[in-house]
Amino acid sequence: MNLLRPLLGALAIALLASIPARAAPLRIEITEGVIEPLPFALPDFQPENAAAAEMARQISRVVAADLVGTGLFREIPPSAFVSTVTSFASPVQYADWKAINAQALITGAVAVGPGDRLTVKFRLFDVFSQAPLGEGLQFSGSESAWRRMAHKVADAVYGRITGEAGYFDSRVVFVSESGPKNARLKRLAIMDYDGANLQYLTDSSALVLAPRFSPTGDRVLYTSYETGFPQIFLLDVANVGRAALPTPPGNMSFAPRFSPDGKSVVFSLEKGGNTDIYRMNLDGSGVVRLTRAPSIETGPSFSPDGRRIVFSSDRSGSPQLYVMPAGGGEARRISFGPGRYNTPVWSPRGDLIAFTKQNAGRFHIGVMRTDGSEERLLTASFLDEGPTWAPNGRVIMFTRVSQGAQGDSALYAVDITGRNLRRVPTPGPASDPSWSPLQ
Amino acid sequence: MRHLTRAALLIMVLGAAACTNPGRFDNAGAGGGAGAGAVPGSASDPTSPAYFQQTVGDRVFFAVDQSTLSAEARDTLLKQAAWLKDNPAFSAIIEGHADEQGTREYNLALGARRASAVQNFLIEAGVEAARLRTVSYGKERPIAICSDESCYAQNRRAVTVLSAGPGTS
């Protein structure tokens, strides 16, 4: 992402039209759990010069795939169009789009040059109200960042129709797996949220587990057996440099997560068989022991305001979720249902906590309010674990493992409504996703 | 024979120094050397890692989500302790493992609990603490890969893995 930042640093966002945005009836309420996806038409963006022809087509496809992948939108196939868009500037023939039942129309144009500069413009129309929805937007950057510009267009469309921030211009760091179950090789990998632009961050010489993005997406904390013993490492995404975190003495440090300001880390440290939660600055200073119990305390995750930490503990006899002040102190149990609760993760919106629940031989990804009320299970399978939130707090990605000797790990995503469960494409078996913030 | 030679070589370099991550013996001599008399380094040599693995027993098993040592486990560990006291040139890393029914991080902590239970028992049985280290693999290194109790029971284990050297201080 630091590679792209300079390219997009000068990302120009220019208003194309002076038509004032207005409240429009074209709207999806995500929380309702959409049953009928909103139909949209997306004629391939217009190439403004010959060099842009292929790029225009590809960008259009990425925008459409982003929207369809949410489960909230349905694309009307171009073969159904009764009108063609020949110019980005020409007036919209609303009747032609209404005739095919398109509720939203997305038009765009793409230009390449000078040099490797790529410019993408788009407009969004509410067909039934016969009016633009928001103003036209223009993005420009390096041609190599074309997918990011497509994702930004889709984020803008999603934002205008749902009233929520999008999540398409984001990345996922995860563990790429290979080899048999009893000699599994694992390495860190990073990719766009949709599986594109995969890049490996470590080789598979040492077992690596559970990477977690920093709040700005530029660094990753993870657990590695590089020294022969599990230890937390910090990796810089841009230059792939890594270093062991200077944790206090102990047998094993693991389960790290950044604080919301990116300056400190909460993690588990095991000494003499007992695991407790600690906090320290990334440079090793300011170590604070946050729990002090003979039980297992692990999986800490900060609230977005940095004031509280949710974690799991088996102090009651089985793993349950607890919330404590970020400086330590009295912890309040928030999970009370049947089964075992682990890997709590606070939503970036602050309203929900996602978790893994194990009950009656099945695993679930679920969400509850931060006081433990309104628990809802979103998935059920032989083994689901390790939720991570989309930057807008509306989608959760997690690991699903299939049963048996040939069982494999894969990444899945599900909406917090429980709808739109789908597999996230990876080149091979994969686990432990961590979703970046919007770039 | 290749295994035997390797084991013998490792014994020759014993005491070469303790390092933070001592080289571990894998299945040295497994299945080989039986009945051949006390071939040095073979399973019939009572001072060999192969003997420790096969005759003493290098692992103990646990109930679901437990780190309590069963009577059978204590019996095995008493033999391990006796062997370690007789063979002071070896140190050991105790590996704690869990089955796949649990989340990754909880199982790491559970594996550490199991390894520590074994370590504490061996120390109480007279093995110097400096010769014993622990490491947890959680559910990352199953030895049996089916998804039912017949495999899970084998995976909920702590394995005492010998390494060359008198231990870390």
Coordinates of C-alpha atoms in Angstrom, one line a residue:
Chain A
M1 CA 0.0 0.0 0.0
N2 CA 3.0 2.3 0.5
L3 CA 3.9 1.3 -3.0
L4 CA 0.6 2.7 -4.3
R5 CA 0.4 5.7 -2.0
P6 CA 2.8 7.8 -4.0
L7 CA 1.0 6.9 -7.1
L8 CA -2.3 7.9 -5.7
G9 CA -1.0 10.5 -3.4
A10 CA -2.0 13.1 -5.9
L11 CA -5.3 11.3 -6.5
A12 CA -7.3 14.0 -8.0
I13 CA -11.0 14.1 -7.1
A14 CA -12.7 16.6 -9.3
L15 CA -16.3 17.5 -9.6
L16 CA -17.6 17.0 -13.1
A17 CA -21.0 18.5 -12.8
S18 CA -22.5 21.2 -10.7
I19 CA -25.8 19.5 -10.3
P20 CA -26.4 19.6 -6.5
A21 CA -26.8 16.2 -4.8
R22 CA -30.2 15.6 -3.4
A23 CA -32.0 13.1 -1.3
A24 CA -33.3 10.4 -3.6
P25 CA -35.5 7.4 -3.0
L26 CA -32.8 5.1 -4.5
R27 CA -31.5 3.6 -1.2
I28 CA -30.6 0.3 0.3
E29 CA -30.9 -0.2 4.1
I30 CA -28.2 -2.7 4.8
T31 CA -29.4 -3.6 8.2
E32 CA -32.7 -4.8 6.8
G33 CA -31.0 -7.8 5.2
V34 CA -31.7 -7.3 1.5
I35 CA -33.6 -10.1 -0.1
E36 CA -34.1 -8.6 -3.5
P37 CA -30.8 -7.1 -4.8
L38 CA -31.1 -3.7 -6.5
P39 CA -30.8 -4.0 -10.3
F40 CA -28.2 -1.7 -11.9
A41 CA -27.0 -1.2 -15.5
L42 CA -23.3 -0.6 -16.1
P43 CA -22.5 -0.1 -19.7
D44 CA -18.7 -0.5 -20.3
F45 CA -17.0 2.8 -19.5
Q46 CA -16.2 4.9 -22.6
P47 CA -12.6 4.9 -23.7
E48 CA -11.7 8.5 -24.3
N49 CA -8.6 7.5 -26.3
A50 CA -7.6 4.4 -28.2
A51 CA -5.1 3.4 -25.5
A52 CA -7.9 3.2 -22.9
A53 CA -10.1 0.7 -24.7
E54 CA -9.1 -2.4 -22.8
M55 CA -8.6 -0.6 -19.5
A56 CA -12.1 0.9 -19.8
R57 CA -13.6 -2.6 -20.2
Q58 CA -11.6 -4.1 -17.3
I59 CA -12.4 -1.2 -14.9
S60 CA -16.1 -1.6 -15.7
R61 CA -16.0 -5.3 -14.9
V62 CA -14.2 -4.7 -11.5
V63 CA -16.8 -2.1 -10.5
A64 CA -19.6 -4.4 -11.4
A65 CA -18.0 -7.4 -9.6
D66 CA -17.5 -5.3 -6.4
L67 CA -21.2 -4.3 -6.4
V68 CA -22.6 -7.7 -7.2
G69 CA -20.3 -9.4 -4.7
T70 CA -22.0 -7.5 -1.9
G71 CA -25.2 -9.4 -2.6
L72 CA -27.0 -6.0 -2.4
F73 CA -26.9 -5.4 -6.1
R74 CA -27.7 -7.3 -9.3
E75 CA -26.2 -6.4 -12.7
I76 CA -28.5 -6.3 -15.7
P77 CA -26.7 -8.0 -18.5
P78 CA -25.7 -5.7 -21.4
S79 CA -27.5 -8.0 -23.8
A80 CA -30.7 -6.7 -22.3
F81 CA -29.9 -3.0 -22.9
V82 CA -32.2 -1.2 -25.4
S83 CA -30.0 1.9 -25.5
T84 CA -26.3 2.3 -25.8
V85 CA -24.1 4.9 -24.3
T86 CA -21.9 6.4 -26.9
S87 CA -20.6 9.3 -25.0
F88 CA -20.0 10.1 -21.3
A89 CA -21.4 13.6 -21.9
S90 CA -24.6 12.7 -23.8
P91 CA -27.9 13.0 -21.9
V92 CA -29.3 9.8 -20.2
Q93 CA -32.3 8.3 -21.9
Y94 CA -34.1 7.3 -18.6
A95 CA -37.0 5.6 -20.4
D96 CA -34.6 3.1 -22.0
W97 CA -33.1 2.1 -18.7
K98 CA -36.5 2.1 -16.9
A99 CA -37.7 -0.3 -19.7
I100 CA -35.2 -2.9 -18.6
N101 CA -36.0 -2.3 -14.9
A102 CA -32.6 -0.8 -14.0
Q103 CA -33.0 1.2 -10.9
A104 CA -29.4 2.6 -11.0
L105 CA -27.3 3.5 -14.0
I106 CA -23.6 3.9 -13.8
T107 CA -21.7 5.5 -16.7
G108 CA -18.1 6.3 -16.9
A109 CA -15.2 7.2 -19.1
V110 CA -11.5 6.2 -19.0
A111 CA -8.5 8.0 -20.5
V112 CA -4.9 6.9 -20.5
G113 CA -2.1 9.4 -20.7
P114 CA -0.1 11.4 -20.7
G115 CA 2.5 8.8 -19.8
D116 CA 1.1 6.1 -17.5
R117 CA -1.5 8.5 -16.1
L118 CA -5.0 7.0 -15.9
T119 CA -8.1 9.0 -15.4
V120 CA -11.5 7.5 -14.5
K121 CA -14.7 9.4 -14.4
F122 CA -18.1 8.2 -13.5
R123 CA -21.7 9.2 -12.9
L124 CA -24.5 7.5 -11.0
F125 CA -28.2 8.0 -12.0
D126 CA -31.4 7.1 -10.2
V127 CA -33.4 5.9 -13.1
F128 CA -36.8 6.0 -11.5
S129 CA -36.3 9.5 -10.2
Q130 CA -34.7 10.5 -13.5
A131 CA -32.0 12.3 -11.8
P132 CA -28.3 12.0 -11.0
L133 CA -27.5 10.6 -7.6
G134 CA -24.6 12.8 -6.3
E135 CA -22.2 14.5 -8.5
G136 CA -19.8 13.1 -11.1
L137 CA -16.4 12.1 -9.7
Q138 CA -13.0 11.8 -11.3
F139 CA -10.1 9.7 -10.1
S140 CA -6.6 9.8 -11.5
G141 CA -3.4 8.0 -10.8
S142 CA -0.9 5.6 -12.2
E143 CA -2.1 3.0 -14.7
S144 CA -0.8 0.2 -12.5
A145 CA -3.3 1.4 -9.8
W146 CA -6.3 0.8 -12.2
R147 CA -7.9 -1.7 -9.9
R148 CA -7.8 0.6 -7.0
M149 CA -9.5 3.3 -9.1
A150 CA -12.2 0.9 -10.0
H151 CA -12.7 0.0 -6.4
K152 CA -12.9 3.7 -5.5
V153 CA -15.7 4.1 -8.1
A154 CA -17.5 1.1 -6.6
D155 CA -17.0 2.4 -3.1
A156 CA -18.6 5.8 -4.1
V157 CA -21.6 4.0 -5.8
Y158 CA -22.0 1.8 -2.7
G159 CA -21.8 4.8 -0.4
R160 CA -24.3 6.9 -2.2
I161 CA -26.9 4.1 -2.4
T162 CA -26.4 2.6 1.0
G163 CA -25.4 5.6 3.0
E164 CA -22.5 3.6 4.4
A165 CA -18.8 3.8 3.6
G166 CA -17.7 1.1 1.2
Y167 CA -15.0 -1.5 1.6
F168 CA -13.7 -2.3 -1.9
D169 CA -10.5 -0.3 -1.8
S170 CA -9.0 -2.5 0.9
R171 CA -6.6 -5.4 1.3
V172 CA -6.4 -8.7 3.2
V173 CA -3.4 -10.2 4.9
F174 CA -3.7 -13.9 5.5
V175 CA -1.9 -17.2 5.9
S176 CA -1.4 -19.1 2.6
E177 CA -1.2 -22.9 3.3
S178 CA 0.2 -25.9 1.4
G179 CA 1.1 -29.5 2.0
P180 CA -0.6 -32.3 4.0
K181 CA -2.5 -31.6 7.2
N182 CA 0.2 -33.1 9.4
A183 CA 3.1 -31.2 7.8
R184 CA 1.3 -28.0 6.7
L185 CA 3.5 -25.2 5.3
K186 CA 2.3 -21.7 6.1
R187 CA 3.4 -18.3 4.8
L188 CA 2.0 -14.8 5.0
A189 CA 0.4 -13.3 1.9
I190 CA -1.4 -10.1 1.1
M191 CA -4.0 -9.4 -1.6
D192 CA -6.7 -7.0 -2.6
Y193 CA -10.0 -7.8 -0.8
D194 CA -11.3 -9.5 -3.9
G195 CA -8.2 -11.8 -4.3
A196 CA -6.3 -9.8 -6.9
N197 CA -2.7 -8.6 -6.7
L198 CA -1.5 -11.5 -4.4
Q199 CA 1.9 -11.1 -3.0
Y200 CA 3.8 -13.3 -0.5
L201 CA 5.3 -11.6 2.6
T202 CA 7.3 -14.5 4.1
D203 CA 8.5 -17.8 2.8
S204 CA 7.2 -21.0 4.4
S205 CA 10.4 -22.0 6.3
A206 CA 8.8 -21.1 9.6
L207 CA 5.2 -21.7 10.8
V208 CA 3.3 -18.3 10.8
L209 CA -0.1 -17.6 12.4
A210 CA -2.8 -15.0 12.6
P211 CA -1.5 -11.8 11.0
R212 CA -3.2 -8.5 12.1
F213 CA -3.1 -5.2 10.2
S214 CA -2.2 -2.0 11.8
P215 CA -4.9 0.7 11.9
T216 CA -3.3 2.3 8.8
G217 CA -2.7 -0.9 7.0
D218 CA 1.0 -0.4 6.6
R219 CA 2.3 -2.9 9.2
V220 CA 1.3 -6.4 10.3
L221 CA 1.7 -8.2 13.6
Y222 CA 1.8 -12.0 13.5
T223 CA 3.1 -15.0 15.3
S224 CA 6.1 -16.9 13.9
Y225 CA 8.1 -20.0 14.9
E226 CA 11.1 -18.5 13.3
T227 CA 13.2 -18.9 16.4
G228 CA 11.8 -22.4 17.1
F229 CA 9.4 -20.9 19.7
P230 CA 6.2 -18.9 19.0
Q231 CA 7.0 -15.2 19.1
I232 CA 5.3 -12.0 17.8
F233 CA 6.8 -10.3 14.8
L234 CA 6.2 -6.9 13.2
L235 CA 6.3 -6.7 9.5
D236 CA 6.4 -3.6 7.3
V237 CA 4.2 -4.2 4.3
A238 CA 6.0 -1.9 1.9
N239 CA 9.5 -3.3 2.2
V240 CA 8.6 -6.6 3.8
G241 CA 11.1 -6.0 6.6
R242 CA 10.4 -7.9 9.8
A243 CA 11.6 -7.9 13.3
A244 CA 10.7 -9.8 16.5
L245 CA 8.7 -7.7 18.9
P246 CA 10.7 -7.1 22.1
T247 CA 8.1 -8.8 24.4
P248 CA 8.9 -9.5 28.1
P249 CA 10.5 -12.8 28.9
G250 CA 8.3 -15.9 28.7
N251 CA 7.9 -19.1 26.7
M252 CA 5.6 -17.8 24.1
S253 CA 4.1 -14.5 22.9
F254 CA 1.1 -14.6 20.5
A255 CA -2.4 -13.2 19.7
P256 CA -1.2 -9.7 19.1
R257 CA -3.4 -6.8 18.0
F258 CA -2.7 -3.1 17.5
S259 CA -4.2 -0.3 19.6
P260 CA -6.4 2.0 17.6
D261 CA -3.6 4.6 17.5
G262 CA -1.1 2.0 16.1
K263 CA 1.4 2.8 18.8
S264 CA 1.0 -0.1 21.2
V265 CA 0.0 -3.8 21.1
V266 CA -2.0 -6.1 23.3
F267 CA -1.0 -9.7 23.2
S268 CA -0.9 -13.0 25.2
L269 CA 2.3 -14.0 27.0
E270 CA 2.7 -17.5 28.3
K271 CA 5.0 -18.2 31.3
G272 CA 5.1 -21.6 33.0
G273 CA 2.0 -22.8 31.3
N274 CA -0.1 -19.8 32.2
T275 CA -1.3 -17.3 29.6
D276 CA -2.2 -13.7 30.5
I277 CA -2.7 -10.5 28.5
Y278 CA -0.2 -7.8 28.3
R279 CA 0.1 -4.4 26.7
M280 CA 3.2 -2.6 25.6
N281 CA 4.5 0.0 23.2
L282 CA 5.9 -1.4 19.9
D283 CA 9.4 -0.5 21.0
G284 CA 9.0 -2.8 24.1
S285 CA 8.6 0.1 26.6
G286 CA 5.6 0.6 28.9
V287 CA 4.9 -3.1 29.6
V288 CA 1.6 -3.5 31.5
R289 CA 0.2 -6.8 32.6
L290 CA -3.5 -6.5 32.1
T291 CA -4.7 -9.8 33.5
R292 CA -3.4 -11.9 36.4
A293 CA -5.1 -15.2 36.7
P294 CA -4.2 -18.9 36.6
S295 CA -6.7 -19.4 33.7
I296 CA -6.0 -18.8 30.0
E297 CA -6.5 -15.2 28.9
T298 CA -6.1 -14.6 25.2
G299 CA -7.5 -13.1 22.0
P300 CA -7.5 -9.4 23.2
S301 CA -9.0 -6.8 20.9
F302 CA -9.4 -3.0 21.5
S303 CA -12.6 -1.1 21.1
P304 CA -12.2 1.5 18.3
D305 CA -12.0 4.3 20.9
G306 CA -9.1 2.5 22.6
R307 CA -10.8 2.6 26.0
R308 CA -11.8 -1.1 26.4
I309 CA -10.4 -4.5 25.6
V310 CA -12.5 -7.6 24.8
F311 CA -10.8 -11.0 25.4
S312 CA -11.5 -14.6 26.0
S313 CA -10.8 -16.4 29.3
D314 CA -11.6 -19.9 30.7
R315 CA -11.7 -18.6 34.3
S316 CA -15.3 -19.8 34.5
G317 CA -14.3 -23.3 33.4
S318 CA -14.8 -22.8 29.6
P319 CA -13.7 -20.0 27.3
Q320 CA -16.0 -17.0 27.5
L321 CA -15.8 -13.3 26.5
Y322 CA -15.0 -10.5 28.9
V323 CA -14.6 -6.8 28.6
M324 CA -12.1 -4.8 30.7
P325 CA -10.8 -1.3 30.8
A326 CA -7.8 -0.8 28.4
G327 CA -5.5 -0.2 31.4
G328 CA -6.6 -3.5 33.0
G329 CA -8.8 -3.9 36.1
E330 CA -12.1 -5.6 36.6
A331 CA -13.4 -7.6 33.7
R332 CA -17.1 -8.1 33.0
R333 CA -18.3 -11.3 31.4
I334 CA -20.4 -10.6 28.3
S335 CA -21.1 -14.1 26.8
F336 CA -23.6 -16.4 28.6
G337 CA -25.0 -18.7 25.9
P338 CA -24.2 -22.4 25.7
G339 CA -20.8 -23.3 24.3
R340 CA -17.4 -21.9 24.1
Y341 CA -16.5 -18.4 22.9
N342 CA -13.2 -17.3 21.5
T343 CA -11.4 -14.8 19.2
P344 CA -13.6 -11.7 19.9
V345 CA -13.0 -8.8 17.6
W346 CA -14.5 -5.3 18.1
S347 CA -16.2 -3.9 15.1
P348 CA -14.6 -0.7 13.6
R349 CA -18.0 1.0 14.1
G350 CA -17.8 0.1 17.8
D351 CA -21.3 -1.3 17.9
L352 CA -20.7 -5.1 17.8
I353 CA -18.2 -7.8 18.8
A354 CA -17.7 -10.7 16.4
F355 CA -16.5 -14.0 17.8
T356 CA -16.0 -17.7 17.2
K357 CA -18.5 -20.0 19.0
Q358 CA -18.1 -23.7 19.5
N359 CA -21.2 -25.5 20.6
A360 CA -22.5 -29.1 20.2
G361 CA -19.8 -30.2 17.8
R362 CA -20.2 -27.2 15.4
F363 CA -18.4 -23.9 15.0
H364 CA -20.1 -20.6 14.3
I365 CA -19.1 -17.0 13.5
G366 CA -21.4 -14.7 15.5
V367 CA -21.9 -11.1 16.6
M368 CA -23.2 -9.6 19.8
R369 CA -23.6 -6.1 21.1
T370 CA -20.7 -5.0 23.2
D371 CA -22.7 -5.7 26.4
G372 CA -23.3 -9.3 25.2
S373 CA -26.9 -8.8 24.3
E374 CA -28.6 -9.7 21.0
E375 CA -26.2 -12.6 20.1
R376 CA -26.7 -13.8 16.6
L377 CA -24.9 -16.7 14.9
L378 CA -24.1 -15.9 11.2
T379 CA -22.6 -19.2 10.1
A380 CA -22.4 -22.9 11.0
S381 CA -19.9 -25.5 9.9
F382 CA -17.5 -28.2 10.9
L383 CA -15.0 -25.4 11.8
D384 CA -15.4 -21.7 11.3
E385 CA -13.0 -19.4 13.2
G386 CA -11.2 -16.1 13.4
P387 CA -13.5 -13.3 12.2
T388 CA -12.1 -10.0 10.8
W389 CA -14.2 -7.0 10.0
A390 CA -14.6 -5.2 6.7
P391 CA -13.6 -1.5 7.2
N392 CA -17.3 -0.5 7.2
G393 CA -18.3 -3.0 9.8
R394 CA -20.9 -4.6 7.6
V395 CA -19.1 -7.8 6.4
I396 CA -17.0 -10.4 8.2
M397 CA -14.3 -12.6 6.7
F398 CA -13.2 -15.7 8.5
T399 CA -11.5 -19.1 8.1
R400 CA -13.6 -22.2 7.2
V401 CA -11.9 -25.6 7.5
S402 CA -13.5 -28.7 6.0
Q403 CA -13.6 -32.0 7.8
G404 CA -11.4 -35.0 7.4
A405 CA -7.9 -36.1 6.4
Q406 CA -8.2 -34.1 3.2
G407 CA -9.8 -31.2 5.0
D408 CA -8.6 -27.8 3.8
S409 CA -8.8 -24.2 5.0
A410 CA -10.4 -21.4 2.9
L411 CA -11.4 -17.8 3.4
Y412 CA -15.1 -17.0 3.5
A413 CA -17.1 -13.8 3.9
V414 CA -20.6 -13.2 5.3
D415 CA -22.7 -10.1 5.9
I416 CA -23.6 -9.2 9.4
T417 CA -27.2 -10.0 8.4
G418 CA -26.0 -13.6 7.9
R419 CA -26.7 -13.3 4.2
N420 CA -24.4 -13.5 1.2
L421 CA -22.0 -16.2 2.5
R422 CA -19.3 -16.6 -0.1
R423 CA -15.9 -18.0 -0.6
V424 CA -13.1 -15.4 -1.1
P425 CA -10.8 -16.5 -3.9
T426 CA -7.2 -17.5 -2.9
P427 CA -4.7 -19.4 -5.0
G428 CA -4.6 -22.3 -2.6
P429 CA -5.7 -23.2 1.0
A430 CA -5.8 -20.1 3.2
S431 CA -6.6 -19.1 6.8
D432 CA -6.4 -16.3 9.4
P433 CA -7.5 -13.3 7.3
S434 CA -7.1 -9.8 8.6
W435 CA -9.0 -7.0 6.7
S436 CA -7.2 -3.7 6.2
P437 CA -8.9 -0.3 6.7
L438 CA -9.9 1.6 3.5
Q439 CA -6.8 2.6 1.7
Chain B
M1 CA 21.4 -47.7 8.9
R2 CA 21.3 -44.1 7.8
H3 CA 19.3 -43.3 10.9
L4 CA 21.7 -45.1 13.2
T5 CA 24.7 -43.4 11.8
R6 CA 23.0 -40.0 12.2
A7 CA 22.1 -40.8 15.8
A8 CA 25.6 -41.9 16.6
L9 CA 27.0 -38.8 15.1
L10 CA 24.7 -36.6 17.1
I11 CA 25.8 -38.4 20.3
M12 CA 29.5 -37.8 19.4
V13 CA 28.9 -34.0 19.3
L14 CA 27.0 -34.0 22.6
G15 CA 27.9 -31.2 24.9
A16 CA 29.0 -29.0 22.0
A17 CA 27.0 -26.2 23.6
A18 CA 23.5 -25.4 24.4
C19 CA 21.8 -23.1 22.0
T20 CA 18.4 -21.5 22.2
N21 CA 16.9 -24.0 19.7
P22 CA 18.7 -27.3 20.0
G23 CA 18.6 -29.7 17.1
R24 CA 15.9 -32.2 17.8
F25 CA 16.1 -35.9 17.2
D26 CA 13.4 -37.1 14.9
N27 CA 12.4 -40.7 14.6
A28 CA 16.0 -41.9 14.9
G29 CA 16.2 -45.7 14.6
A30 CA 12.5 -46.1 14.5
G31 CA 11.8 -49.7 13.5
G32 CA 15.4 -50.5 12.9
G33 CA 18.0 -52.2 15.0
A34 CA 15.6 -54.3 17.0
G35 CA 17.1 -57.5 18.4
A36 CA 20.6 -56.6 17.2
G37 CA 22.0 -56.4 20.6
A38 CA 23.2 -53.0 22.0
V39 CA 24.1 -51.3 18.8
P40 CA 25.1 -47.8 19.9
G41 CA 22.3 -45.4 19.1
S42 CA 19.8 -48.0 18.2
A43 CA 16.6 -48.7 19.9
S44 CA 18.2 -51.5 21.8
D45 CA 20.8 -49.2 23.2
P46 CA 19.2 -47.9 26.5
T47 CA 21.1 -44.7 26.3
S48 CA 19.8 -43.8 22.8
P49 CA 17.1 -41.4 21.9
A50 CA 15.5 -44.2 19.9
Y51 CA 15.2 -46.2 23.1
F52 CA 13.7 -43.2 24.9
Q53 CA 11.1 -42.9 22.2
Q54 CA 10.2 -46.5 21.8
T55 CA 10.8 -48.2 25.1
V56 CA 10.5 -45.4 27.7
G57 CA 7.7 -43.7 25.7
D58 CA 8.2 -40.1 24.6
R59 CA 4.6 -38.9 24.9
V60 CA 1.5 -38.6 27.1
F61 CA -2.1 -38.0 26.2
F62 CA -4.8 -35.7 27.6
A63 CA -8.6 -35.6 27.8
V64 CA -10.5 -33.0 25.9
D65 CA -9.6 -29.5 27.0
Q66 CA -7.6 -30.8 30.0
S67 CA -4.0 -30.6 31.1
T68 CA -4.4 -33.0 34.0
L69 CA -1.9 -36.0 33.9
S70 CA -3.6 -39.3 34.0
A71 CA -2.2 -42.3 36.0
E72 CA -0.9 -43.7 32.8
A73 CA 0.7 -40.4 31.9
R74 CA 2.4 -40.2 35.3
D75 CA 3.8 -43.7 34.9
T76 CA 5.3 -42.8 31.5
L77 CA 6.7 -39.5 32.9
L78 CA 8.3 -41.3 35.9
K79 CA 10.2 -43.5 33.3
Q80 CA 11.1 -40.4 31.3
A81 CA 12.5 -38.7 34.4
A82 CA 14.5 -41.8 35.3
W83 CA 15.9 -42.0 31.9
L84 CA 16.8 -38.2 31.8
K85 CA 18.5 -38.6 35.1
D86 CA 20.5 -41.5 33.8
N87 CA 21.5 -39.7 30.6
P88 CA 22.5 -36.2 31.7
A89 CA 24.0 -35.3 28.4
F90 CA 20.5 -34.8 27.0
S91 CA 18.2 -31.9 27.4
A92 CA 14.6 -31.9 26.2
I93 CA 11.9 -29.7 24.7
I94 CA 8.4 -30.7 25.7
E95 CA 6.0 -30.0 22.9
G96 CA 2.4 -29.4 23.8
H97 CA -0.3 -30.1 21.3
A98 CA -4.1 -29.9 21.0
D99 CA -6.7 -31.4 18.6
E100 CA -8.4 -29.4 15.9
Q101 CA -11.5 -28.8 18.0
G102 CA -10.7 -25.3 19.2
T103 CA -9.6 -21.9 18.0
R104 CA -6.0 -21.5 17.0
E105 CA -5.0 -19.1 19.8
Y106 CA -6.9 -20.9 22.6
N107 CA -5.3 -24.1 21.5
L108 CA -1.8 -22.6 21.6
A109 CA -2.5 -21.7 25.3
L110 CA -3.9 -25.1 26.0
G111 CA -0.8 -26.8 24.4
A112 CA 1.4 -24.7 26.6
R113 CA -0.6 -25.8 29.7
R114 CA 0.0 -29.4 28.7
A115 CA 3.7 -29.0 28.1
S116 CA 4.0 -27.2 31.4
A117 CA 2.2 -29.9 33.3
V118 CA 4.7 -32.4 31.9
Q119 CA 7.7 -30.1 32.6
N120 CA 6.6 -29.6 36.2
F121 CA 6.1 -33.3 36.8
L122 CA 9.6 -34.1 35.4
I123 CA 11.2 -31.4 37.6
E124 CA 9.4 -32.7 40.7
A125 CA 10.6 -36.1 39.7
G126 CA 14.2 -34.8 39.9
V127 CA 15.1 -33.6 36.4
E128 CA 17.0 -30.3 36.5
A129 CA 14.8 -27.5 35.3
A130 CA 17.6 -26.1 33.1
R131 CA 17.4 -29.2 30.9
L132 CA 13.7 -28.7 30.1
R133 CA 12.0 -26.2 27.8
T134 CA 8.5 -26.2 26.5
V135 CA 6.9 -25.2 23.2
S136 CA 3.3 -25.2 22.2
Y137 CA 2.1 -26.1 18.7
G138 CA -1.6 -25.8 19.5
K139 CA -3.4 -27.6 16.7
E140 CA -0.8 -26.8 14.1
R141 CA 1.0 -30.2 14.1
P142 CA -1.4 -33.1 14.4
I143 CA 0.0 -36.6 14.0
A144 CA -3.3 -38.2 13.1
I145 CA -5.3 -36.2 10.5
C146 CA -8.8 -37.7 10.6
S147 CA -11.6 -35.6 12.1
D148 CA -12.9 -37.9 14.7
E149 CA -12.0 -38.9 18.3
S150 CA -9.7 -41.8 17.2
C151 CA -7.4 -39.1 15.8
Y152 CA -8.1 -36.3 18.2
A153 CA -7.1 -38.6 21.2
Q154 CA -3.6 -39.1 19.6
N155 CA -3.2 -35.3 18.9
R156 CA -4.0 -34.2 22.4
R157 CA -0.5 -34.9 23.5
A158 CA 2.8 -33.7 25.0
V159 CA 5.9 -35.1 23.5
T160 CA 9.3 -35.0 25.2
V161 CA 11.7 -34.4 22.4
L162 CA 15.4 -35.0 23.2
S163 CA 18.1 -32.6 22.1
A164 CA 21.8 -32.8 22.4
G165 CA 23.4 -30.7 25.1
P166 CA 23.1 -30.4 28.9
G167 CA 20.5 -27.7 28.7
T168 CA 20.1 -24.0 28.8
S169 CA 20.9 -22.3 32.0

